[in-house]
Amino acid sequence: MTDAGFVRSPSAQTLTSLPIGRRRRLIAAAVWLAAALPVVGAGAQTTSDTAKANAPVSIEVEARPIPSFDTRDRSHLRFGMLQYRSGLVLTSKFAGFGGLSGLRLDPKGERFIAVSDKGMWFTGRIVYRGNTMTGLSDIEAAPMLGADGKPLAARGWYDTESIALDGPLVYIGIERVNQIVRFNFGQDGTRSLAEVVATPPGIRKLPNNKGLESLVVVPKGLPLAGTLIAISERGIDPDGNLVAFLIGGPTPGQFSIRRTKDFDISDAVVLASGDLLILERKFSLLSGMVVRIRRIPLKSVMPGVTVDGPSIFDADLGYEIDNLEGIDAHVDSDGSTVLTMVSDDNFSMIQRTLLLQFTLVDE
């Protein structure tokens, strides 16, 4: 599909009014094209231009509420083991806004750090009215900086797809080059400089554009505490399962996650209960976009094994989804586990940046 084809495509606001079949085909085509085409890195800049471009900037993000997750039945609130709380469609006049591929929240589910797949940080705060998200505030955008103080994107390390927090440290996974970098975010925030993390040789062998898609650090008090779990989007082992790595921690090594129904992994989060939630998606021109979440006991994860778990959430384009790429969890004041998901719009006019929240309902 050419750029001219996108110009003639319907806008994101009118997309939801299209028949589901056509909507599926349009979004699947946009996601496929975004995955297939390379992204051009930053060009040469003068010293003064670079310093100006690297400084964090305040931006405005508009938020439109999503009253119902089910586009056909507003009274439908329960979806598998998740109950819909609220959602927002996010837009901004800031040219670099979009492509959100991961986010992490503070323990209250308010402050956030998000990353885009063009090497950008976005930080800010989610605004609530009761349990309902109403908007974002205090938002800043800045490029991720390498050890030389220049944007990572300038050296071709732009496809930043995954994020994990470990106290003041932030880990970022970069596809295409299959590297992990670490930032001392607690000290310097978005001005911190990247430090390359030593990784197992297998990570360098992952597919160019289906590599490091998920990072998560296991917190204290849980099995594998202190381990950085790195999961590939579609790195396949000899048995056809998805490759993942345990970096550091008590038992470093490689393991696999059983691949079923052609789903790829887009993110993960560890719950306080000791479960690993895997956010997955698949798309085709015929079926469109489908997402699901699988629940895997963390105690089953160890080097050399293949783990699996049941799906607790499934949704297609009959619901308010898009290219969901990020997931995180926090515990609300009433003790409920809240899942927050964000979508990558691929900077396409026929896709949307969604922020969705659900309560995890244990049965």
mmCIF file of C-alpha atoms in Angstrom:
data_model
loop_
_atom_site.group_PDB
_atom_site.id
_atom_site.type_symbol
_atom_site.label_atom_id
_atom_site.label_comp_id
_atom_site.label_asym_id
_atom_site.label_seq_id
_atom_site.Cartn_x
_atom_site.Cartn_y
_atom_site.Cartn_z
ATOM 1 C CA MET A 1 0.000 0.000 0.000
ATOM 2 C CA THR A 2 1.407 3.407 -0.925
ATOM 3 C CA ASP A 3 1.406 6.560 1.170
ATOM 4 C CA ALA A 4 -1.261 7.906 -1.159
ATOM 5 C CA GLY A 5 -3.414 4.966 -0.177
ATOM 6 C CA PHE A 6 -3.246 6.045 3.468
ATOM 7 C CA VAL A 7 -4.249 9.603 2.568
ATOM 8 C CA ARG A 8 -7.466 8.294 1.106
ATOM 9 C CA SER A 9 -8.137 6.060 4.100
ATOM 10 C CA PRO A 10 -10.757 6.968 6.725
ATOM 11 C CA SER A 11 -9.675 8.829 9.848
ATOM 12 C CA ALA A 12 -9.367 7.136 13.243
ATOM 13 C CA GLN A 13 -12.545 8.882 14.409
ATOM 14 C CA THR A 14 -14.637 7.434 11.579
ATOM 15 C CA LEU A 15 -12.964 4.024 11.657
ATOM 16 C CA THR A 16 -15.187 2.678 14.424
ATOM 17 C CA SER A 17 -18.270 3.378 12.299
ATOM 18 C CA LEU A 18 -17.073 1.119 9.475
ATOM 19 C CA PRO A 19 -18.319 -2.450 9.116
ATOM 20 C CA ILE A 20 -16.208 -4.755 11.280
ATOM 21 C CA GLY A 21 -14.926 -6.714 8.276
ATOM 22 C CA ARG A 22 -13.559 -3.632 6.538
ATOM 23 C CA ARG A 23 -12.199 -2.238 9.790
ATOM 24 C CA ARG A 24 -10.290 -5.475 10.388
ATOM 25 C CA ARG A 25 -8.739 -5.399 6.930
ATOM 26 C CA LEU A 26 -7.683 -1.739 7.182
ATOM 27 C CA ILE A 27 -6.042 -2.083 10.591
ATOM 28 C CA ALA A 28 -4.365 -5.378 9.707
ATOM 29 C CA ALA A 29 -2.930 -3.795 6.563
ATOM 30 C CA ALA A 30 -1.600 -0.826 8.539
ATOM 31 C CA VAL A 31 0.024 -3.060 11.165
ATOM 32 C CA TRP A 32 1.575 -5.272 8.499
ATOM 33 C CA LEU A 33 2.982 -2.276 6.642
ATOM 34 C CA ALA A 34 4.425 -0.770 9.822
ATOM 35 C CA ALA A 35 6.202 -4.041 10.601
ATOM 36 C CA ALA A 36 7.510 -4.442 7.069
ATOM 37 C CA LEU A 37 8.904 -0.958 6.428
ATOM 38 C CA PRO A 38 12.109 0.303 8.066
ATOM 39 C CA VAL A 39 12.069 3.515 10.059
ATOM 40 C CA VAL A 40 14.588 6.168 9.053
ATOM 41 C CA GLY A 41 16.798 7.330 11.921
ATOM 42 C CA ALA A 42 17.659 10.914 12.721
ATOM 43 C CA GLY A 43 19.862 12.827 10.305
ATOM 44 C CA ALA A 44 22.966 14.895 10.994
ATOM 45 C CA GLN A 45 22.537 17.914 13.297
ATOM 46 C CA THR A 46 24.726 20.759 14.541
ATOM 47 C CA THR A 47 25.789 20.820 18.193
ATOM 48 C CA SER A 48 23.291 23.555 19.067
ATOM 49 C CA ASP A 49 20.496 21.810 17.182
ATOM 50 C CA THR A 50 21.271 18.549 18.968
ATOM 51 C CA ALA A 51 21.221 20.154 22.415
ATOM 52 C CA LYS A 52 17.884 21.782 21.675
ATOM 53 C CA ALA A 53 16.384 18.625 20.214
ATOM 54 C CA ASN A 54 17.496 16.552 23.218
ATOM 55 C CA ALA A 55 15.814 18.746 25.837
ATOM 56 C CA PRO A 56 12.508 17.472 27.275
ATOM 57 C CA VAL A 57 9.492 19.400 26.022
ATOM 58 C CA SER A 58 6.052 19.783 27.557
ATOM 59 C CA ILE A 59 3.267 18.595 25.277
ATOM 60 C CA GLU A 60 -0.514 18.518 25.333
ATOM 61 C CA VAL A 61 -2.389 15.257 24.829
ATOM 62 C CA GLU A 62 -6.132 15.245 24.249
ATOM 63 C CA ALA A 63 -8.138 12.382 25.734
ATOM 64 C CA ARG A 64 -11.520 11.204 24.484
ATOM 65 C CA PRO A 65 -13.346 8.728 26.754
ATOM 66 C CA ILE A 66 -14.288 5.229 25.633
ATOM 67 C CA PRO A 67 -17.592 4.631 27.460
ATOM 68 C CA SER A 68 -17.831 0.950 26.563
ATOM 69 C CA PHE A 69 -15.264 -1.682 25.606
ATOM 70 C CA ASP A 70 -17.911 -3.679 23.740
ATOM 71 C CA THR A 71 -18.935 -1.588 20.736
ATOM 72 C CA ARG A 72 -22.213 -3.540 20.442
ATOM 73 C CA ASP A 73 -23.378 -3.693 24.062
ATOM 74 C CA ARG A 74 -22.574 -0.973 26.602
ATOM 75 C CA SER A 75 -23.935 -3.093 29.446
ATOM 76 C CA HIS A 76 -21.262 -5.749 28.778
ATOM 77 C CA LEU A 77 -18.488 -5.167 31.330
ATOM 78 C CA ARG A 78 -16.976 -8.610 31.978
ATOM 79 C CA PHE A 79 -14.472 -10.032 29.495
ATOM 80 C CA GLY A 80 -12.957 -13.313 30.598
ATOM 81 C CA MET A 81 -11.281 -12.595 33.929
ATOM 82 C CA LEU A 82 -11.184 -8.843 33.311
ATOM 83 C CA GLN A 83 -13.814 -6.222 34.084
ATOM 84 C CA TYR A 84 -13.726 -2.993 32.103
ATOM 85 C CA ARG A 85 -13.071 0.173 34.110
ATOM 86 C CA SER A 86 -12.396 2.927 31.566
ATOM 87 C CA GLY A 87 -10.506 3.849 28.436
ATOM 88 C CA LEU A 88 -9.194 6.829 26.507
ATOM 89 C CA VAL A 89 -8.362 7.626 22.890
ATOM 90 C CA LEU A 90 -5.225 9.777 22.970
ATOM 91 C CA THR A 91 -4.234 12.344 20.335
ATOM 92 C CA SER A 92 -1.715 15.179 20.212
ATOM 93 C CA LYS A 93 -0.559 17.915 17.876
ATOM 94 C CA PHE A 94 3.009 17.029 18.871
ATOM 95 C CA ALA A 95 4.441 15.380 15.761
ATOM 96 C CA GLY A 96 6.398 12.756 17.684
ATOM 97 C CA PHE A 97 3.442 11.489 19.712
ATOM 98 C CA GLY A 98 2.421 7.926 18.876
ATOM 99 C CA GLY A 99 4.002 4.536 18.358
ATOM 100 C CA LEU A 100 3.696 3.748 22.086
ATOM 101 C CA SER A 101 5.132 0.296 22.614
ATOM 102 C CA GLY A 102 5.408 0.010 26.388
ATOM 103 C CA LEU A 103 4.599 1.733 29.669
ATOM 104 C CA ARG A 104 5.288 1.354 33.366
ATOM 105 C CA LEU A 105 3.282 2.920 36.189
ATOM 106 C CA ASP A 106 4.041 3.937 39.753
ATOM 107 C CA PRO A 107 2.482 1.841 42.567
ATOM 108 C CA LYS A 108 -0.636 4.060 42.581
ATOM 109 C CA GLY A 109 -1.194 3.753 38.835
ATOM 110 C CA GLU A 110 -0.783 7.509 38.351
ATOM 111 C CA ARG A 111 2.699 8.528 37.188
ATOM 112 C CA PHE A 112 3.911 6.752 34.062
ATOM 113 C CA ILE A 113 6.937 6.274 31.840
ATOM 114 C CA ALA A 114 6.086 5.280 28.272
ATOM 115 C CA VAL A 115 8.334 4.577 25.299
ATOM 116 C CA SER A 116 7.727 4.864 21.577
ATOM 117 C CA ASP A 117 9.270 2.762 18.846
ATOM 118 C CA LYS A 118 11.107 5.826 17.543
ATOM 119 C CA GLY A 119 13.373 6.116 20.564
ATOM 120 C CA MET A 120 11.266 8.600 22.566
ATOM 121 C CA TRP A 121 10.362 8.913 26.238
ATOM 122 C CA PHE A 122 6.921 10.115 27.317
ATOM 123 C CA THR A 123 6.345 10.820 30.995
ATOM 124 C CA GLY A 124 3.316 12.176 32.782
ATOM 125 C CA ARG A 125 0.361 11.471 35.036
ATOM 126 C CA ILE A 126 -2.978 9.761 34.507
ATOM 127 C CA VAL A 127 -5.870 11.852 35.836
ATOM 128 C CA TYR A 128 -8.783 10.012 37.478
ATOM 129 C CA ARG A 129 -12.295 10.793 38.602
ATOM 130 C CA GLY A 130 -12.895 8.019 41.094
ATOM 131 C CA ASN A 131 -11.793 4.838 39.272
ATOM 132 C CA THR A 132 -12.310 6.345 35.825
ATOM 133 C CA MET A 133 -9.456 7.731 33.743
ATOM 134 C CA THR A 134 -10.312 11.192 32.425
ATOM 135 C CA GLY A 135 -7.068 12.408 30.859
ATOM 136 C CA LEU A 136 -3.320 12.901 31.073
ATOM 137 C CA SER A 137 -1.364 15.795 32.558
ATOM 138 C CA ASP A 138 2.221 17.000 33.107
ATOM 139 C CA ILE A 139 3.357 15.254 29.925
ATOM 140 C CA GLU A 140 6.901 15.599 28.669
ATOM 141 C CA ALA A 141 8.579 14.104 25.604
ATOM 142 C CA ALA A 142 12.297 13.596 25.051
ATOM 143 C CA PRO A 143 14.595 11.425 22.951
ATOM 144 C CA MET A 144 16.449 8.549 24.601
ATOM 145 C CA LEU A 145 20.132 9.416 24.804
ATOM 146 C CA GLY A 146 23.110 7.175 24.198
ATOM 147 C CA ALA A 147 26.330 7.152 26.219
ATOM 148 C CA ASP A 148 27.629 9.958 23.964
ATOM 149 C CA GLY A 149 24.694 12.213 24.830
ATOM 150 C CA LYS A 150 23.218 11.915 21.340
ATOM 151 C CA PRO A 151 19.825 10.347 20.571
ATOM 152 C CA LEU A 152 19.912 6.554 20.329
ATOM 153 C CA ALA A 153 17.944 6.864 17.100
ATOM 154 C CA ALA A 154 20.870 8.710 15.507
ATOM 155 C CA ARG A 155 22.914 5.506 15.588
ATOM 156 C CA GLY A 156 20.049 3.379 14.281
ATOM 157 C CA TRP A 157 18.916 2.158 17.721
ATOM 158 C CA TYR A 158 15.423 3.576 17.317
ATOM 159 C CA ASP A 159 13.087 0.588 17.603
ATOM 160 C CA THR A 160 12.647 0.755 21.378
ATOM 161 C CA GLU A 161 9.903 -1.771 22.061
ATOM 162 C CA SER A 162 10.031 -2.798 25.712
ATOM 163 C CA ILE A 163 10.539 -1.292 29.150
ATOM 164 C CA ALA A 164 11.172 -2.635 32.648
ATOM 165 C CA LEU A 165 11.715 -0.874 35.981
ATOM 166 C CA ASP A 166 14.059 -1.916 38.780
ATOM 167 C CA GLY A 167 13.967 0.761 41.437
ATOM 168 C CA PRO A 168 15.652 3.850 39.941
ATOM 169 C CA LEU A 169 16.847 1.899 36.890
ATOM 170 C CA VAL A 170 14.952 1.617 33.612
ATOM 171 C CA TYR A 171 15.744 -1.137 31.104
ATOM 172 C CA ILE A 172 14.853 -0.710 27.432
ATOM 173 C CA GLY A 173 14.803 -3.462 24.810
ATOM 174 C CA ILE A 174 15.638 -2.465 21.238
ATOM 175 C CA GLU A 175 14.486 -4.515 18.256
ATOM 176 C CA ARG A 176 16.379 -4.791 14.946
ATOM 177 C CA VAL A 177 19.713 -4.495 16.817
ATOM 178 C CA ASN A 178 18.526 -6.803 19.641
ATOM 179 C CA GLN A 179 20.180 -4.871 22.456
ATOM 180 C CA ILE A 180 19.197 -3.976 26.014
ATOM 181 C CA VAL A 181 20.216 -0.639 27.525
ATOM 182 C CA ARG A 182 19.890 0.654 31.070
ATOM 183 C CA PHE A 183 19.196 4.203 32.302
ATOM 184 C CA ASN A 184 19.614 5.657 35.793
ATOM 185 C CA PHE A 185 16.205 7.278 35.545
ATOM 186 C CA GLY A 186 15.944 7.969 39.244
ATOM 187 C CA GLN A 187 18.975 10.263 39.044
ATOM 188 C CA ASP A 188 18.642 12.027 35.697
ATOM 189 C CA GLY A 189 15.175 11.223 34.339
ATOM 190 C CA THR A 190 14.850 11.578 30.592
ATOM 191 C CA ARG A 191 18.315 13.197 30.477
ATOM 192 C CA SER A 192 19.985 9.977 31.668
ATOM 193 C CA LEU A 193 22.416 8.236 29.317
ATOM 194 C CA ALA A 194 22.124 4.661 28.082
ATOM 195 C CA GLU A 195 24.474 1.940 29.279
ATOM 196 C CA VAL A 196 24.575 -1.248 27.215
ATOM 197 C CA VAL A 197 23.662 -4.370 29.216
ATOM 198 C CA ALA A 198 25.497 -7.636 28.635
ATOM 199 C CA THR A 199 23.047 -10.197 27.238
ATOM 200 C CA PRO A 200 23.075 -13.913 26.404
ATOM 201 C CA PRO A 201 24.348 -14.726 22.870
ATOM 202 C CA GLY A 202 20.917 -16.039 21.903
ATOM 203 C CA ILE A 203 19.420 -12.548 22.037
ATOM 204 C CA ARG A 204 21.647 -11.388 19.189
ATOM 205 C CA LYS A 205 20.263 -14.246 17.081
ATOM 206 C CA LEU A 206 16.642 -13.136 17.361
ATOM 207 C CA PRO A 207 14.790 -12.025 14.201
ATOM 208 C CA ASN A 208 15.462 -8.482 13.029
ATOM 209 C CA ASN A 209 11.938 -7.146 13.540
ATOM 210 C CA LYS A 210 10.496 -9.847 15.807
ATOM 211 C CA GLY A 211 13.062 -9.656 18.585
ATOM 212 C CA LEU A 212 12.960 -8.135 22.075
ATOM 213 C CA GLU A 213 9.341 -7.186 22.609
ATOM 214 C CA SER A 214 8.978 -7.565 26.367
ATOM 215 C CA LEU A 215 11.102 -6.881 29.440
ATOM 216 C CA VAL A 216 10.092 -7.282 33.071
ATOM 217 C CA VAL A 217 12.089 -7.341 36.321
ATOM 218 C CA VAL A 218 10.879 -9.793 38.981
ATOM 219 C CA PRO A 219 10.420 -7.924 42.284
ATOM 220 C CA LYS A 220 11.668 -9.029 45.689
ATOM 221 C CA GLY A 221 9.748 -11.731 47.505
ATOM 222 C CA LEU A 222 8.825 -13.703 44.387
ATOM 223 C CA PRO A 223 10.444 -16.665 42.620
ATOM 224 C CA LEU A 224 13.306 -15.441 40.374
ATOM 225 C CA ALA A 225 13.556 -12.162 42.332
ATOM 226 C CA GLY A 226 16.004 -9.770 40.718
ATOM 227 C CA THR A 227 15.836 -11.493 37.326
ATOM 228 C CA LEU A 228 15.335 -9.485 34.139
ATOM 229 C CA ILE A 229 12.991 -11.541 31.929
ATOM 230 C CA ALA A 230 13.414 -10.778 28.227
ATOM 231 C CA ILE A 231 10.830 -12.225 25.836
ATOM 232 C CA SER A 232 10.931 -12.240 22.060
ATOM 233 C CA GLU A 233 8.007 -11.308 19.866
ATOM 234 C CA ARG A 234 8.531 -14.208 17.477
ATOM 235 C CA GLY A 235 11.919 -15.767 18.099
ATOM 236 C CA ILE A 236 11.164 -19.445 17.528
ATOM 237 C CA ASP A 237 12.921 -22.427 19.121
ATOM 238 C CA PRO A 238 13.333 -25.810 17.328
ATOM 239 C CA ASP A 239 9.923 -26.927 18.626
ATOM 240 C CA GLY A 240 8.104 -23.879 17.266
ATOM 241 C CA ASN A 241 7.747 -22.108 20.614
ATOM 242 C CA LEU A 242 8.668 -18.540 21.590
ATOM 243 C CA VAL A 243 12.147 -17.886 22.984
ATOM 244 C CA ALA A 244 12.687 -16.034 26.277
ATOM 245 C CA PHE A 245 15.654 -15.349 28.549
ATOM 246 C CA LEU A 246 16.416 -15.073 32.271
ATOM 247 C CA ILE A 247 19.134 -12.446 32.743
ATOM 248 C CA GLY A 248 20.835 -12.175 36.132
ATOM 249 C CA GLY A 249 18.980 -13.390 39.197
ATOM 250 C CA PRO A 250 19.406 -16.813 40.825
ATOM 251 C CA THR A 251 19.042 -18.998 37.702
ATOM 252 C CA PRO A 252 20.003 -17.270 34.436
ATOM 253 C CA GLY A 253 19.316 -19.138 31.222
ATOM 254 C CA GLN A 254 16.878 -19.599 28.357
ATOM 255 C CA PHE A 255 13.329 -20.949 28.354
ATOM 256 C CA SER A 256 10.386 -21.066 25.962
ATOM 257 C CA ILE A 257 6.741 -20.029 26.012
ATOM 258 C CA ARG A 258 4.418 -22.340 24.132
ATOM 259 C CA ARG A 259 3.142 -20.693 20.952
ATOM 260 C CA THR A 260 -0.469 -21.427 20.045
ATOM 261 C CA LYS A 261 -2.836 -20.199 17.344
ATOM 262 C CA ASP A 262 -0.063 -18.096 15.709
ATOM 263 C CA PHE A 263 -0.044 -15.465 18.460
ATOM 264 C CA ASP A 264 3.050 -13.301 18.991
ATOM 265 C CA ILE A 265 4.066 -11.753 22.312
ATOM 266 C CA SER A 266 3.890 -7.980 22.709
ATOM 267 C CA ASP A 267 4.495 -7.422 26.451
ATOM 268 C CA ALA A 268 4.391 -8.951 29.922
ATOM 269 C CA VAL A 269 3.965 -8.010 33.563
ATOM 270 C CA VAL A 270 4.570 -9.814 36.868
ATOM 271 C CA LEU A 271 1.718 -9.633 39.376
ATOM 272 C CA ALA A 272 2.175 -9.375 43.136
ATOM 273 C CA SER A 273 0.507 -12.800 43.320
ATOM 274 C CA GLY A 274 3.471 -14.375 41.526
ATOM 275 C CA ASP A 275 1.887 -14.814 38.096
ATOM 276 C CA LEU A 276 3.369 -13.725 34.787
ATOM 277 C CA LEU A 277 0.816 -12.179 32.427
ATOM 278 C CA ILE A 278 1.670 -12.358 28.726
ATOM 279 C CA LEU A 279 -0.003 -9.885 26.348
ATOM 280 C CA GLU A 280 -0.271 -11.389 22.852
ATOM 281 C CA ARG A 281 -1.653 -10.385 19.469
ATOM 282 C CA LYS A 282 -2.047 -11.642 15.952
ATOM 283 C CA PHE A 283 -3.365 -10.084 12.769
ATOM 284 C CA SER A 284 -4.159 -10.987 9.213
ATOM 285 C CA LEU A 285 -5.909 -9.332 6.305
ATOM 286 C CA LEU A 286 -8.816 -11.757 6.743
ATOM 287 C CA SER A 287 -9.359 -11.904 10.511
ATOM 288 C CA GLY A 288 -7.934 -8.494 11.444
ATOM 289 C CA MET A 289 -6.477 -7.861 14.898
ATOM 290 C CA VAL A 290 -6.955 -10.252 17.832
ATOM 291 C CA VAL A 291 -5.428 -9.869 21.301
ATOM 292 C CA ARG A 292 -5.318 -12.087 24.352
ATOM 293 C CA ILE A 293 -3.666 -12.345 27.776
ATOM 294 C CA ARG A 294 -2.273 -15.597 29.137
ATOM 295 C CA ARG A 295 -1.526 -16.254 32.807
ATOM 296 C CA ILE A 296 1.588 -18.305 33.633
ATOM 297 C CA PRO A 297 2.742 -19.212 37.171
ATOM 298 C CA LEU A 298 6.122 -17.582 37.737
ATOM 299 C CA LYS A 299 7.248 -20.607 39.761
ATOM 300 C CA SER A 300 7.065 -22.714 36.577
ATOM 301 C CA VAL A 301 9.630 -20.512 34.799
ATOM 302 C CA MET A 302 13.181 -21.894 34.838
ATOM 303 C CA PRO A 303 15.983 -22.546 32.351
ATOM 304 C CA GLY A 304 15.306 -25.235 29.779
ATOM 305 C CA VAL A 305 11.541 -25.548 30.234
ATOM 306 C CA THR A 306 8.573 -24.672 28.011
ATOM 307 C CA VAL A 307 5.828 -22.911 29.963
ATOM 308 C CA ASP A 308 2.172 -22.393 29.139
ATOM 309 C CA GLY A 309 -0.929 -20.994 30.748
ATOM 310 C CA PRO A 310 -4.621 -20.376 30.106
ATOM 311 C CA SER A 311 -5.988 -17.309 28.367
ATOM 312 C CA ILE A 312 -7.806 -14.952 30.735
ATOM 313 C CA PHE A 313 -8.804 -12.352 28.142
ATOM 314 C CA ASP A 314 -9.574 -12.476 24.406
ATOM 315 C CA ALA A 315 -10.791 -9.650 22.151
ATOM 316 C CA ASP A 316 -11.075 -8.825 18.474
ATOM 317 C CA LEU A 317 -12.066 -5.695 16.558
ATOM 318 C CA GLY A 318 -15.664 -6.049 17.682
ATOM 319 C CA TYR A 319 -14.284 -4.480 20.855
ATOM 320 C CA GLU A 320 -12.363 -1.249 21.453
ATOM 321 C CA ILE A 321 -8.901 -2.609 20.724
ATOM 322 C CA ASP A 322 -6.079 -1.665 18.427
ATOM 323 C CA ASN A 323 -2.460 -2.776 18.204
ATOM 324 C CA LEU A 324 -2.055 -3.362 21.965
ATOM 325 C CA GLU A 325 1.665 -3.453 22.763
ATOM 326 C CA GLY A 326 2.061 -2.477 26.415
ATOM 327 C CA ILE A 327 0.681 -3.792 29.700
ATOM 328 C CA ASP A 328 1.309 -3.001 33.354
ATOM 329 C CA ALA A 329 -0.410 -3.648 36.677
ATOM 330 C CA HIS A 330 -0.924 -1.847 39.953
ATOM 331 C CA VAL A 331 -2.961 -2.507 43.094
ATOM 332 C CA ASP A 332 -5.769 -0.028 43.748
ATOM 333 C CA SER A 333 -6.624 1.453 47.138
ATOM 334 C CA ASP A 334 -9.346 -1.182 47.591
ATOM 335 C CA GLY A 335 -6.886 -4.025 46.946
ATOM 336 C CA SER A 336 -7.979 -4.689 43.357
ATOM 337 C CA THR A 337 -5.378 -5.539 40.717
ATOM 338 C CA VAL A 338 -5.736 -3.098 37.824
ATOM 339 C CA LEU A 339 -4.312 -3.816 34.382
ATOM 340 C CA THR A 340 -3.429 -0.908 32.083
ATOM 341 C CA MET A 341 -2.832 -1.467 28.367
ATOM 342 C CA VAL A 342 -1.633 0.903 25.656
ATOM 343 C CA SER A 343 -1.719 0.576 21.866
ATOM 344 C CA ASP A 344 0.832 1.457 19.198
ATOM 345 C CA ASP A 345 -0.846 3.392 16.386
ATOM 346 C CA ASN A 346 2.170 2.946 14.081
ATOM 347 C CA PHE A 347 1.791 6.680 13.299
ATOM 348 C CA SER A 348 -1.046 5.654 10.986
ATOM 349 C CA MET A 349 -4.179 7.749 10.492
ATOM 350 C CA ILE A 350 -6.326 4.612 10.524
ATOM 351 C CA GLN A 351 -5.090 3.411 13.909
ATOM 352 C CA ARG A 352 -5.470 4.845 17.389
ATOM 353 C CA THR A 353 -3.482 5.296 20.589
ATOM 354 C CA LEU A 354 -5.668 3.681 23.243
ATOM 355 C CA LEU A 355 -5.213 3.594 27.005
ATOM 356 C CA LEU A 356 -7.410 0.915 28.584
ATOM 357 C CA GLN A 357 -7.899 -0.208 32.173
ATOM 358 C CA PHE A 358 -9.476 -3.364 33.556
ATOM 359 C CA THR A 359 -9.862 -4.915 36.974
ATOM 360 C CA LEU A 360 -8.526 -8.470 37.257
ATOM 361 C CA VAL A 361 -11.319 -10.601 38.704
ATOM 362 C CA ASP A 362 -10.126 -13.751 40.479
ATOM 363 C CA GLU A 363 -12.585 -16.598 40.653
#
